[in-house]
XYZ file of C-alpha atoms in Angstrom:
743
model
C -14.861 4.636 34.231
C -17.779 6.606 33.554
C -21.191 4.935 33.400
C -22.004 3.431 29.982
C -24.958 5.044 28.148
C -26.854 3.314 25.378
C -25.656 4.301 21.805
C -29.488 4.777 20.841
C -29.886 7.467 23.568
C -26.684 8.959 22.750
C -27.343 9.369 19.260
C -31.065 10.273 19.397
C -31.608 13.505 17.514
C -28.657 13.064 15.403
C -27.915 11.897 11.771
C -24.921 11.872 9.573
C -24.595 12.361 5.797
C -21.506 12.700 3.436
C -22.080 14.031 0.086
C -20.959 13.998 -3.521
C -18.279 12.163 -5.415
C -17.785 13.393 -8.857
C -20.691 15.711 -8.928
C -19.671 18.585 -6.677
C -22.419 20.887 -5.638
C -26.181 20.523 -4.882
C -29.098 22.675 -5.376
C -30.586 23.645 -1.985
C -29.311 23.392 1.452
C -30.643 19.794 2.104
C -28.465 17.207 0.535
C -30.641 14.285 1.777
C -34.189 13.724 2.675
C -34.544 12.511 6.235
C -35.800 8.992 6.210
C -37.991 8.584 9.227
C -39.991 5.621 10.640
C -43.361 6.902 11.930
C -43.636 4.066 14.256
C -40.460 5.168 16.118
C -40.946 8.482 17.968
C -38.157 10.999 17.811
C -37.363 12.113 21.301
C -34.433 14.494 20.868
C -31.969 14.396 23.791
C -29.399 17.211 23.639
C -25.693 15.841 23.631
C -22.517 17.912 23.595
C -21.091 18.202 20.105
C -17.785 19.511 19.354
C -16.414 20.541 15.826
C -12.776 21.086 15.444
C -10.536 22.024 12.449
C -7.450 19.986 12.008
C -6.459 22.416 9.176
C -8.216 24.208 6.265
C -9.281 20.853 4.771
C -10.531 18.730 7.621
C -13.023 18.857 10.388
C -13.413 16.572 13.337
C -16.972 16.073 14.560
C -17.254 14.461 17.911
C -20.501 13.632 19.760
C -20.639 12.138 23.116
C -22.324 12.350 26.516
C -20.837 14.699 29.168
C -17.540 13.341 30.340
C -17.369 10.622 27.803
C -13.840 10.738 26.408
C -13.990 9.395 22.694
C -10.122 9.432 22.467
C -10.170 7.030 25.334
C -12.834 4.725 24.024
C -11.705 4.821 20.413
C -7.948 4.503 21.305
C -7.418 1.853 18.717
C -4.199 3.454 17.310
C -5.608 4.156 13.921
C -5.417 8.062 14.275
C -2.601 10.295 15.360
C -2.844 12.985 17.938
C -3.898 16.437 16.624
C -2.866 18.870 19.413
C -2.948 21.638 16.920
C -6.700 21.158 16.055
C -8.631 24.379 16.927
C -12.180 24.073 18.171
C -14.699 25.901 15.867
C -17.796 25.249 17.542
C -19.197 23.567 20.609
C -23.006 23.183 21.133
C -25.694 20.826 22.252
C -27.453 18.770 19.585
C -30.761 20.605 20.439
C -29.242 24.013 20.137
C -30.448 26.639 17.682
C -28.907 26.751 14.068
C -25.367 28.005 13.938
C -23.530 29.272 10.902
C -19.794 30.141 10.884
C -17.001 30.615 8.373
C -14.428 27.959 7.978
C -11.431 28.172 5.522
C -13.063 29.243 2.226
C -16.404 27.632 3.205
C -19.452 28.169 5.470
C -20.074 25.715 8.136
C -23.909 25.297 8.916
C -25.054 23.294 11.822
C -28.734 22.403 12.233
C -30.279 20.221 15.052
C -33.154 17.992 15.629
C -31.933 16.109 13.792
C -28.352 17.185 13.515
C -27.036 18.207 10.125
C -23.600 19.633 9.466
C -23.261 21.149 6.114
C -20.388 22.629 4.109
C -21.516 25.420 1.735
C -19.680 27.403 -0.915
C -21.233 30.174 -2.872
C -24.683 29.152 -1.407
C -24.167 25.548 -2.779
C -24.024 22.588 -0.532
C -20.754 20.729 -1.017
C -21.068 18.216 1.706
C -23.509 17.412 4.628
C -23.438 15.201 7.631
C -26.661 14.194 9.396
C -27.643 11.584 12.029
C -30.747 9.564 12.224
C -30.487 7.383 15.457
C -34.158 6.430 15.463
C -33.163 4.022 12.643
C -29.650 3.500 13.767
C -28.427 5.191 10.554
C -25.754 7.582 9.460
C -26.541 8.511 5.886
C -24.330 9.919 3.245
C -25.072 10.786 -0.395
C -23.234 10.216 -3.511
C -25.576 11.663 -6.099
C -25.206 8.918 -8.778
C -21.370 9.249 -8.606
C -18.831 6.583 -7.606
C -17.641 6.267 -3.995
C -14.312 4.660 -3.174
C -12.916 3.069 -0.012
C -13.718 0.654 2.900
C -10.170 -0.947 2.812
C -8.161 -3.657 0.913
C -9.812 -6.836 -0.353
C -13.206 -5.132 -1.192
C -14.794 -5.377 -4.477
C -15.539 -3.482 -6.709
C -13.657 -0.385 -6.784
C -16.904 1.734 -6.902
C -18.665 0.746 -3.727
C -22.151 1.650 -5.059
C -24.486 -1.158 -5.241
C -22.696 -3.200 -2.515
C -23.156 -3.933 1.160
C -20.246 -4.390 3.403
C -19.845 -5.791 6.993
C -16.605 -4.540 8.415
C -15.115 -7.919 9.130
C -11.628 -8.751 8.980
C -10.376 -11.724 6.806
C -13.848 -12.156 5.130
C -14.687 -11.299 1.681
C -16.741 -12.095 -1.438
C -14.080 -14.653 -2.696
C -10.825 -14.960 -0.884
C -9.382 -17.037 -3.705
C -9.713 -14.188 -6.078
C -9.686 -10.893 -3.874
C -7.405 -11.984 -1.156
C -7.754 -11.191 2.461
C -10.304 -8.607 3.604
C -9.001 -5.695 5.674
C -11.750 -3.141 6.311
C -11.007 0.417 6.721
C -13.912 2.914 7.324
C -12.579 5.453 4.906
C -14.650 6.813 1.984
C -13.631 9.328 -0.723
C -14.873 10.944 -3.838
C -14.273 14.154 -5.692
C -14.053 16.940 -3.397
C -14.640 15.039 -0.112
C -13.536 12.179 2.206
C -14.833 10.752 5.442
C -13.109 8.709 7.983
C -15.526 7.076 10.509
C -13.507 6.571 13.587
C -15.138 3.399 14.774
C -13.790 -0.174 13.994
C -17.249 -1.788 13.406
C -20.799 -1.282 11.946
C -21.890 -2.086 8.440
C -22.238 0.014 5.068
C -24.955 -0.228 2.692
C -24.653 1.365 -0.786
C -27.665 -0.454 -2.465
C -30.016 2.468 -2.110
C -30.028 5.995 -3.478
C -27.877 7.131 -0.583
C -25.212 5.386 1.332
C -26.088 4.139 4.912
C -23.665 3.417 7.864
C -24.961 1.502 10.728
C -22.826 1.977 13.782
C -21.995 -0.989 15.838
C -23.806 -1.716 19.025
C -20.880 -0.939 21.149
C -20.348 2.680 19.813
C -19.920 5.024 22.541
C -20.530 8.115 20.356
C -19.525 9.487 16.932
C -16.091 10.522 16.010
C -16.020 11.443 12.407
C -13.378 13.224 10.276
C -14.779 15.146 7.283
C -12.455 16.259 4.505
C -13.123 18.815 1.811
C -10.465 19.078 -0.932
C -10.426 19.994 -4.552
C -8.231 17.181 -5.678
C -7.993 13.418 -4.752
C -4.281 13.806 -4.141
C -5.191 16.300 -1.456
C -7.799 13.949 -0.127
C -5.164 11.377 0.319
C -2.859 13.802 2.068
C -5.526 14.566 4.511
C -6.103 10.995 5.148
C -2.444 10.784 6.107
C -2.918 13.929 8.224
C -5.809 11.839 10.100
C -4.092 8.564 10.357
C -0.403 9.266 9.807
C 2.001 9.629 6.941
C 3.576 6.288 5.499
C 7.075 5.253 6.780
C 9.986 5.359 4.517
C 11.173 1.813 3.977
C 14.596 0.637 3.602
C 15.863 0.701 -0.167
C 16.463 -3.199 -0.107
C 12.807 -3.810 0.565
C 11.927 -2.576 -2.954
C 14.252 -5.309 -4.426
C 13.195 -8.905 -5.281
C 12.296 -11.103 -2.451
C 12.311 -14.935 -2.956
C 10.150 -17.031 -0.529
C 10.846 -20.576 0.350
C 8.496 -23.261 1.920
C 9.486 -26.977 2.534
C 13.282 -27.027 3.048
C 15.451 -30.205 2.594
C 18.776 -29.245 4.344
C 21.184 -26.673 5.134
C 23.092 -27.209 1.892
C 19.708 -26.508 -0.044
C 19.246 -23.340 1.854
C 22.543 -21.947 1.045
C 22.644 -23.262 -2.510
C 19.442 -21.353 -3.338
C 21.202 -18.179 -2.523
C 24.258 -19.084 -4.375
C 22.270 -19.856 -7.447
C 20.860 -16.312 -7.544
C 24.272 -14.731 -7.625
C 25.768 -17.313 -10.083
C 22.848 -16.837 -12.501
C 23.050 -13.043 -12.106
C 19.402 -12.811 -11.107
C 19.047 -9.871 -8.851
C 17.583 -10.583 -5.376
C 17.612 -8.877 -2.060
C 15.911 -11.084 0.470
C 15.193 -14.692 1.159
C 12.067 -15.336 3.057
C 11.459 -18.706 5.000
C 8.118 -20.204 5.892
C 7.651 -21.661 9.482
C 7.108 -25.455 10.000
C 3.377 -26.181 10.463
C 2.220 -24.904 7.115
C 4.977 -27.078 5.591
C 6.729 -30.200 6.921
C 10.203 -28.476 7.164
C 10.376 -24.792 7.623
C 12.774 -22.444 9.418
C 11.450 -23.166 12.998
C 10.102 -26.142 14.835
C 6.389 -25.491 14.592
C 3.573 -22.997 14.722
C 4.492 -20.028 16.856
C 7.876 -21.534 17.647
C 10.907 -19.227 18.099
C 13.290 -22.110 17.756
C 15.276 -22.792 14.668
C 14.688 -26.135 12.890
C 18.148 -27.811 13.322
C 17.531 -30.117 10.232
C 18.036 -26.965 7.905
C 19.508 -24.381 10.182
C 21.691 -26.249 12.487
C 24.098 -23.175 12.855
C 21.685 -20.266 12.260
C 24.171 -17.538 13.211
C 26.793 -18.700 10.853
C 24.310 -19.206 8.100
C 22.952 -15.694 8.465
C 26.579 -14.397 8.156
C 27.061 -16.309 5.079
C 23.828 -14.922 3.577
C 24.904 -11.322 4.558
C 28.248 -12.025 2.979
C 26.323 -12.630 -0.216
C 24.348 -9.467 0.462
C 21.015 -11.207 1.162
C 18.615 -10.037 3.775
C 16.723 -12.869 5.658
C 13.005 -12.631 6.574
C 11.152 -15.145 8.848
C 7.493 -16.131 8.800
C 5.745 -15.969 12.224
C 2.290 -16.952 13.335
C 0.138 -17.472 16.454
C 0.380 -13.795 18.062
C -1.462 -13.457 21.332
C -5.088 -13.036 20.703
C -5.294 -10.020 23.148
C -2.158 -8.489 21.857
C -2.007 -4.974 23.582
C 0.396 -2.342 24.850
C 3.661 -1.147 23.521
C 7.183 -2.516 23.023
C 8.295 0.246 25.463
C 6.154 -0.999 28.390
C 7.949 -1.906 31.491
C 7.308 -3.485 34.915
C 4.309 -5.697 35.441
C 2.725 -4.580 32.213
C 5.715 -5.923 30.145
C 5.229 -9.403 31.953
C 1.826 -9.986 30.739
C 1.716 -12.659 28.084
C -0.456 -10.502 25.664
C 1.632 -7.305 26.072
C 3.590 -6.165 23.000
C 6.768 -5.765 25.045
C 6.601 -9.328 26.296
C 5.804 -10.721 22.800
C 8.574 -8.725 21.213
C 11.114 -10.158 23.500
C 10.781 -13.455 21.791
C 12.000 -11.806 18.528
C 14.925 -9.833 19.992
C 17.507 -12.740 19.959
C 16.842 -13.253 16.163
C 17.209 -9.626 15.589
C 20.544 -9.682 17.541
C 22.030 -12.528 15.315
C 21.073 -10.809 12.174
C 17.470 -11.548 11.060
C 16.544 -8.635 8.968
C 12.608 -8.745 8.727
C 9.587 -10.587 9.569
C 6.544 -11.972 7.906
C 3.496 -11.922 10.476
C 0.908 -14.286 8.967
C -2.500 -15.128 10.232
C -4.235 -12.894 12.701
C -7.729 -12.687 11.215
C -9.241 -13.232 14.598
C -7.368 -10.397 16.168
C -9.534 -7.402 17.088
C -8.712 -4.116 15.486
C -6.637 -2.629 18.268
C -4.551 -5.728 18.497
C -3.973 -5.864 14.643
C -2.560 -2.357 14.863
C -0.571 -3.287 17.925
C 1.101 -6.037 15.926
C 1.730 -3.780 12.895
C 3.280 -1.276 15.105
C 5.244 -3.684 17.344
C 7.397 -4.913 14.447
C 8.297 -1.410 13.518
C 8.958 0.128 16.909
C 10.429 -3.065 18.373
C 12.712 -3.541 15.376
C 13.860 0.086 15.762
C 14.410 -0.395 19.447
C 16.328 -3.478 18.933
C 18.470 -2.104 15.971
C 18.248 1.813 16.076
C 20.477 1.932 13.060
C 18.172 -0.039 10.853
C 14.778 0.595 9.255
C 12.622 -2.475 10.244
C 10.698 -4.500 7.665
C 7.456 -6.552 8.339
C 4.993 -7.932 5.705
C 1.558 -8.311 7.213
C -1.559 -10.184 6.270
C -3.807 -8.040 8.538
C -4.136 -4.245 8.942
C -6.156 -1.231 9.681
C -5.978 2.483 9.142
C -2.567 3.410 10.275
C -0.590 0.448 9.045
C 1.175 2.842 6.528
C 3.203 4.279 9.543
C 4.809 0.870 10.239
C 4.434 -1.940 7.741
C 3.643 -3.610 4.485
C 0.656 -5.600 3.353
C 0.257 -8.606 0.994
C -3.073 -9.617 -0.236
C -3.186 -12.998 1.208
C -3.689 -16.665 -0.092
C -5.019 -16.169 -3.512
C -5.427 -18.913 -6.128
C -3.458 -19.313 -9.262
C -5.969 -18.376 -11.917
C -6.015 -15.671 -14.696
C -9.156 -14.181 -13.103
C -7.292 -13.805 -9.863
C -4.378 -12.095 -11.564
C -6.770 -9.584 -13.272
C -8.452 -8.943 -9.963
C -5.271 -8.335 -8.079
C -4.445 -5.412 -10.386
C -7.713 -3.808 -9.151
C -6.760 -4.749 -5.480
C -3.535 -2.902 -5.894
C -5.340 0.168 -6.910
C -7.732 -0.164 -4.272
C -5.123 -0.496 -1.621
C -3.652 2.796 -2.730
C -6.906 4.487 -2.509
C -7.336 3.304 1.050
C -4.107 4.589 2.323
C -2.101 1.373 2.120
C 0.816 2.205 -0.189
C 3.183 -0.649 0.391
C 1.365 -3.670 -0.906
C 1.856 -6.697 -3.042
C 0.761 -10.264 -3.905
C 2.000 -13.856 -3.870
C 3.450 -13.828 -7.466
C 1.896 -16.819 -9.352
C -0.883 -17.045 -6.696
C -0.539 -19.079 -3.478
C -2.715 -22.091 -4.292
C -1.891 -23.752 -7.632
C -4.757 -24.753 -9.908
C -4.834 -26.468 -13.348
C -4.334 -22.862 -14.772
C -0.759 -22.635 -13.050
C 1.419 -22.646 -16.113
C 4.640 -21.049 -17.066
C 2.652 -18.488 -18.996
C 0.504 -17.534 -15.868
C 3.706 -17.297 -13.818
C 5.495 -15.076 -16.239
C 2.470 -12.709 -16.480
C 2.211 -12.487 -12.761
C 6.008 -12.004 -12.407
C 5.649 -8.957 -14.868
C 2.897 -7.490 -12.681
C 4.964 -8.062 -9.591
C 7.939 -6.261 -11.017
C 5.708 -3.168 -10.870
C 4.181 -3.647 -7.430
C 5.723 -2.067 -4.304
C 6.284 -5.576 -2.827
C 8.087 -7.763 -5.470
C 7.956 -11.196 -3.974
C 7.480 -14.922 -5.236
C 5.609 -17.189 -2.908
C 3.176 -20.233 -2.976
C 2.788 -23.784 -2.745
C 5.012 -25.845 -5.039
C 7.451 -23.242 -4.286
C 10.207 -24.451 -6.530
C 8.148 -23.241 -9.345
C 8.194 -19.851 -7.964
C 11.996 -19.448 -8.562
C 12.921 -17.524 -11.792
C 14.729 -20.690 -12.956
C 12.069 -23.213 -11.557
C 10.532 -23.883 -14.808
C 13.746 -25.265 -16.372
C 14.838 -27.967 -13.753
C 12.615 -31.001 -14.946
C 11.019 -31.163 -11.660
C 8.697 -29.055 -9.411
C 9.991 -30.525 -6.127
C 7.499 -30.956 -3.127
C 4.004 -30.277 -4.437
C 2.335 -29.579 -1.014
C -0.831 -30.331 -3.030
C -1.494 -34.069 -2.459
C -2.478 -36.539 -5.181
C -5.370 -34.555 -6.497
C -3.134 -31.392 -6.909
C -0.348 -33.458 -8.522
C -2.768 -34.571 -11.265
C -2.930 -30.953 -12.781
C 0.471 -29.759 -11.859
C 3.057 -29.436 -14.788
C 4.657 -32.615 -16.035
C 8.470 -33.087 -15.993
C 8.494 -32.732 -19.854
C 6.943 -29.209 -19.362
C 9.766 -28.108 -17.040
C 12.484 -27.387 -19.586
C 11.392 -23.987 -20.426
C 14.342 -21.728 -20.935
C 12.222 -18.539 -21.771
C 10.824 -18.205 -18.341
C 14.171 -17.468 -16.710
C 15.232 -14.990 -19.431
C 11.888 -13.147 -19.062
C 12.274 -13.036 -15.369
C 15.748 -11.649 -15.710
C 14.624 -8.857 -18.009
C 11.937 -7.831 -15.586
C 14.368 -8.117 -12.567
C 16.861 -6.016 -14.315
C 14.415 -3.461 -15.196
C 13.089 -3.336 -11.590
C 16.589 -2.697 -10.315
C 17.387 -0.094 -12.981
C 14.307 1.826 -11.892
C 15.208 1.714 -8.163
C 16.290 5.384 -8.181
C 12.821 6.425 -9.611
C 11.043 3.939 -7.303
C 12.881 5.066 -4.109
C 12.163 8.606 -4.960
C 8.422 7.848 -5.487
C 8.488 6.208 -1.883
C 9.844 9.492 -0.555
C 6.936 11.197 -2.236
C 4.552 8.644 -0.535
C 6.308 9.271 2.739
C 5.949 13.073 2.507
C 2.476 13.434 0.856
C 0.420 10.138 1.333
C 0.250 9.461 -2.413
C 0.446 5.722 -3.028
C 2.832 3.996 -5.337
C 0.164 2.148 -7.227
C -2.144 4.977 -8.466
C -5.494 4.928 -10.008
C -5.302 6.883 -13.233
C -8.110 9.066 -11.725
C -5.635 10.558 -9.162
C -3.822 12.307 -12.091
C -6.763 12.802 -14.337
C -9.622 13.491 -11.747
C -12.071 14.929 -14.314
C -11.575 11.945 -16.710
C -14.299 9.442 -15.882
C -12.689 6.727 -18.053
C -9.537 7.159 -16.020
C -11.361 6.395 -12.845
C -13.023 3.471 -14.373
C -9.793 1.808 -15.538
C -9.344 -0.911 -12.970
C -6.822 -3.041 -14.912
C -3.993 -0.542 -15.312
C -2.381 2.055 -13.234
C 0.339 4.685 -12.644
C 3.401 3.256 -10.749
C 4.803 6.317 -9.262
C 4.196 9.538 -11.044
C 5.324 8.600 -14.525
C 4.812 4.976 -15.431
C 1.635 3.505 -16.745
C 1.527 -0.209 -16.225
C -0.983 -2.414 -18.044
C -0.496 -6.076 -16.982
C -1.465 -8.921 -19.239
C -4.038 -11.190 -17.576
C -5.507 -13.133 -20.551
C -4.214 -16.473 -21.370
C -2.667 -16.588 -24.926
C -3.010 -12.955 -25.394
C -1.629 -11.365 -28.502
C -2.883 -7.924 -27.811
C -3.873 -5.834 -24.837
C -6.656 -3.140 -24.883
C -5.458 -0.055 -22.719
C -6.618 3.342 -22.005
C -4.211 6.301 -22.399
C -5.360 9.524 -20.947
C -4.888 12.651 -23.038
C -1.534 13.795 -23.903
C 1.706 12.294 -25.426
C 2.811 8.957 -24.150
C 6.129 6.847 -24.922
C 6.394 3.144 -25.140
C 8.900 2.388 -22.451
C 10.416 -0.494 -24.393
C 10.660 1.116 -27.779
C 10.750 4.899 -27.121
C 8.103 5.538 -29.645
C 5.631 8.172 -29.015
C 1.896 7.820 -29.092
C -0.902 10.289 -28.640
C -3.418 9.353 -25.881
C -7.120 10.230 -25.781
C -8.815 6.858 -25.502
C -8.660 3.150 -25.699
C -6.283 1.381 -28.160
C -4.982 -2.138 -28.667
C -1.274 -2.901 -28.557
C 0.361 -6.037 -29.625
C 2.042 -8.208 -26.999
C 4.148 -11.432 -26.870
C 5.052 -13.427 -23.841
C 8.061 -11.189 -23.157
C 6.177 -7.978 -23.397
C 3.982 -6.179 -20.789
C 2.687 -2.734 -21.996
C 4.520 -0.052 -20.142
C 4.209 3.632 -21.028
C 5.805 6.817 -19.893
C 3.920 10.160 -19.901
C 5.355 13.131 -21.722
C 7.204 15.553 -19.403
C 8.552 12.631 -17.295
C 12.248 12.764 -16.137
C 12.953 9.084 -15.370
C 16.275 8.527 -13.277
C 17.621 5.102 -13.861
C 20.720 3.204 -12.456
C 22.717 0.272 -13.744
C 21.639 -3.309 -13.328
C 22.486 -4.456 -9.786
C 22.387 -7.760 -8.178
C 21.104 -6.172 -4.942
C 19.720 -2.676 -4.207
C 22.633 -1.227 -2.390
C 25.369 -2.829 -4.630
C 28.058 -0.188 -5.070
C 28.362 1.301 -8.519
C 30.587 4.159 -9.893
C 28.286 4.580 -13.079
C 26.521 7.838 -13.327
C 22.663 8.013 -12.888
C 20.891 8.155 -16.173
C 18.259 10.811 -16.653
C 15.881 10.264 -19.599
C 13.735 13.085 -20.476
C 10.418 12.335 -22.331
C 9.605 15.631 -24.130
C 6.280 16.857 -25.213
C 5.298 18.702 -22.128
C 6.792 20.539 -19.272
C 7.742 18.136 -16.366
C 9.246 17.947 -12.861
C 10.610 15.187 -10.579
C 12.332 15.243 -7.316
C 15.283 12.766 -7.105
C 15.526 11.513 -3.532
C 18.791 9.745 -2.125
C 19.968 8.737 1.322
C 21.879 5.717 2.799
C 18.829 3.529 2.126
C 19.076 1.839 5.464
C 19.289 4.028 8.574
C 17.201 6.805 10.096
C 19.849 9.418 9.525
C 17.440 11.039 6.905
C 15.472 12.212 9.840
C 18.353 14.445 10.791
C 18.523 15.838 7.183
C 21.239 13.382 5.996
C 19.817 13.054 2.419
C 19.852 14.719 -0.911
C 16.809 16.092 -2.750
C 17.541 17.315 -6.299
C 14.639 19.196 -8.139
C 14.588 18.277 -11.857
C 12.474 20.460 -14.134
C 11.963 20.091 -17.871
C 11.256 23.226 -19.892
C 9.581 21.949 -23.033
C 9.723 25.444 -24.780
C 13.572 25.679 -24.405
C 14.382 21.884 -24.317
C 16.252 22.621 -21.239
C 16.609 20.513 -18.115
C 17.120 22.383 -14.968
C 18.579 20.965 -11.690
C 18.533 22.719 -8.369
C 19.040 21.728 -4.914
C 16.027 20.822 -2.755
C 15.748 19.969 0.888
C 18.670 17.993 2.644
C 22.459 18.101 2.492
C 24.281 18.008 -0.821
C 27.925 17.334 0.157
C 28.911 15.159 -2.750
C 29.034 15.748 -6.479
C 26.458 13.597 -8.435
C 27.159 12.614 -11.949
C 24.394 12.236 -14.453
C 24.176 11.138 -18.117
C 21.156 12.984 -19.624
C 19.220 12.055 -22.913
C 16.035 12.440 -24.669
C 13.739 9.421 -25.008
C 14.570 7.527 -28.038
C 18.047 8.880 -28.696
C 21.021 6.778 -28.914
C 23.428 6.782 -25.818
C 26.041 8.571 -28.118
C 23.743 11.660 -28.114
C 23.678 11.673 -24.280
C 25.179 14.570 -22.312
C 27.275 14.026 -19.276
C 26.995 16.564 -16.312
C 28.002 16.853 -12.781
C 25.744 18.421 -10.168
C 27.661 20.170 -7.245
C 24.693 21.316 -5.284
C 24.294 24.514 -7.251
C 21.718 25.190 -10.061
C 22.515 23.622 -13.272
C 20.879 23.864 -16.742
C 21.333 21.236 -19.542
C 19.990 22.021 -22.987
C 19.145 18.974 -25.198
């Protein structure tokens, strides 16, 4: 190992700044004034600096002492290898000014202190500069919003806040959920990834400040220049990896269980879903420890609780026969978790090695466990969090090569999108939490975490936990990537739970029982009917949602999208933090006010359609729409081509019905319909179908043509315009050749 050098000595003579958000372009070559402390002498020490281009949008700036290998010291797993990166410039930080062409920009490097500027047509678009004498890396935002720093942060616009990059902490865990810091910032035209799992950010001044941690070896920074926010997120994926493609069943409904009574109860719960025709794909079981009787014998145990799973292999077969997937809750990972599931020899024998820890899971995978719910882990250092995220994906694939693994994590870092899902943690059952979780979902997407969800209803019941709150949260959950009910007093988290006359084990103690619903309040038939409506809608939309997941997998665009991603020049679209696009076409406006009879929403410019009624409405600002308990505002943008299937009881239920394509006229549109077997990795060898759908508004014609993949089977469609009766639909068959349908 090379002799350690102090971070202050290493960075002396350098300072970084990252420019604009929505205001692109600055007069003059200097974006920021250099804050200096006259009491601290500046003694520049030349250090090697390398600037490499990953592509035409992203630069990597690395500064370290001679023979210091930043890839070695910052090998936390958050970035992917970039062997194709080309070195643009190598110099010492006390070298003369350099200026070279890069893509359509000019890269200018000044020293003493170091400043790296991106210029176009003589205007500074972005600038990086370092001030080690104050232990600062500065970045400017010129009065415009700045987004980023990971899930669980508040508010969306980071200006005016200060942030310690601490996992599990936050302003209010009850409302915001678990904190998972990610050192990614983005704005209009630029993005920055600080490759260092530590330090602090300060946005309270006129410019932003990053204070590197005391253990920083050097600086490793990725600077992105792009004209659209969609391209910024693509470049984030280029830096940290593209999202994985989950199995189709993971987008179905998942019902979580806590305290269990018996084997019969466990199986009867599954039977009830099928008898009631309530779609469900997965059953999740909490471990014993957080509840008196869970699936295992205690915290961290890998032994079934015989009181409720006396014959686990036979029970798993029965679940699978009813087409349910089974997911188990696990805690207590090794605090020094490291390595890879592929490790062998003495490394794999270490208690903290991923290969060793994964071996405890293997017998469960072999008897049919389909997924995992890795809870806790707030104390894990950043590299260990990512080792855990990665272990469940790569271990699952190693143990069952024909199945895409599933793991729902509480902790993450940049890179989780390659391997797993995230839920927002142990929030409280309040209306304020529901409202805030909408914003948290938008924020997760802007931070490169596309597969995200909440505990529907909130984890900890409060006096606000009523049937109304549960229904409103369920409606929101139906339009989150992870659609899952979980929480204390778990029997009220079932779609039929508010109509049994009992809430079962409260898990709240006498104080909590005082505000839980009375038995007389638990004969509410409306809850189950509303839940069924949104379950059915979710399953009908699975062809659309699964295609959107393919877009996420190939472009980095999240499933929950800030309106600003589609209308980047619309200030109000960026400010909308209580509504979002779900995929490219659906605008979702969850209701989060108790007793609401109306919902104020913002519709960006253009024609929109009410999803429930098919009626058109012109968007150009805020409006109020009426709601009842059954209705959550849902709109479809003009030009959308919405593929929908039949109501199914589980995602992969066979059906001979043709897929329905609903065209929403008023603008040209395009959609890529993606289909594969929904379960295996065969798509990696091209075993999938991609059909490009294009709507020509001028001729009212829908064009279908083959995209990538293999088109070996005919695909039947029923095509209609929004608002038309089914009798006016057109039936057509796509045989892998271009097809046009005039409506």
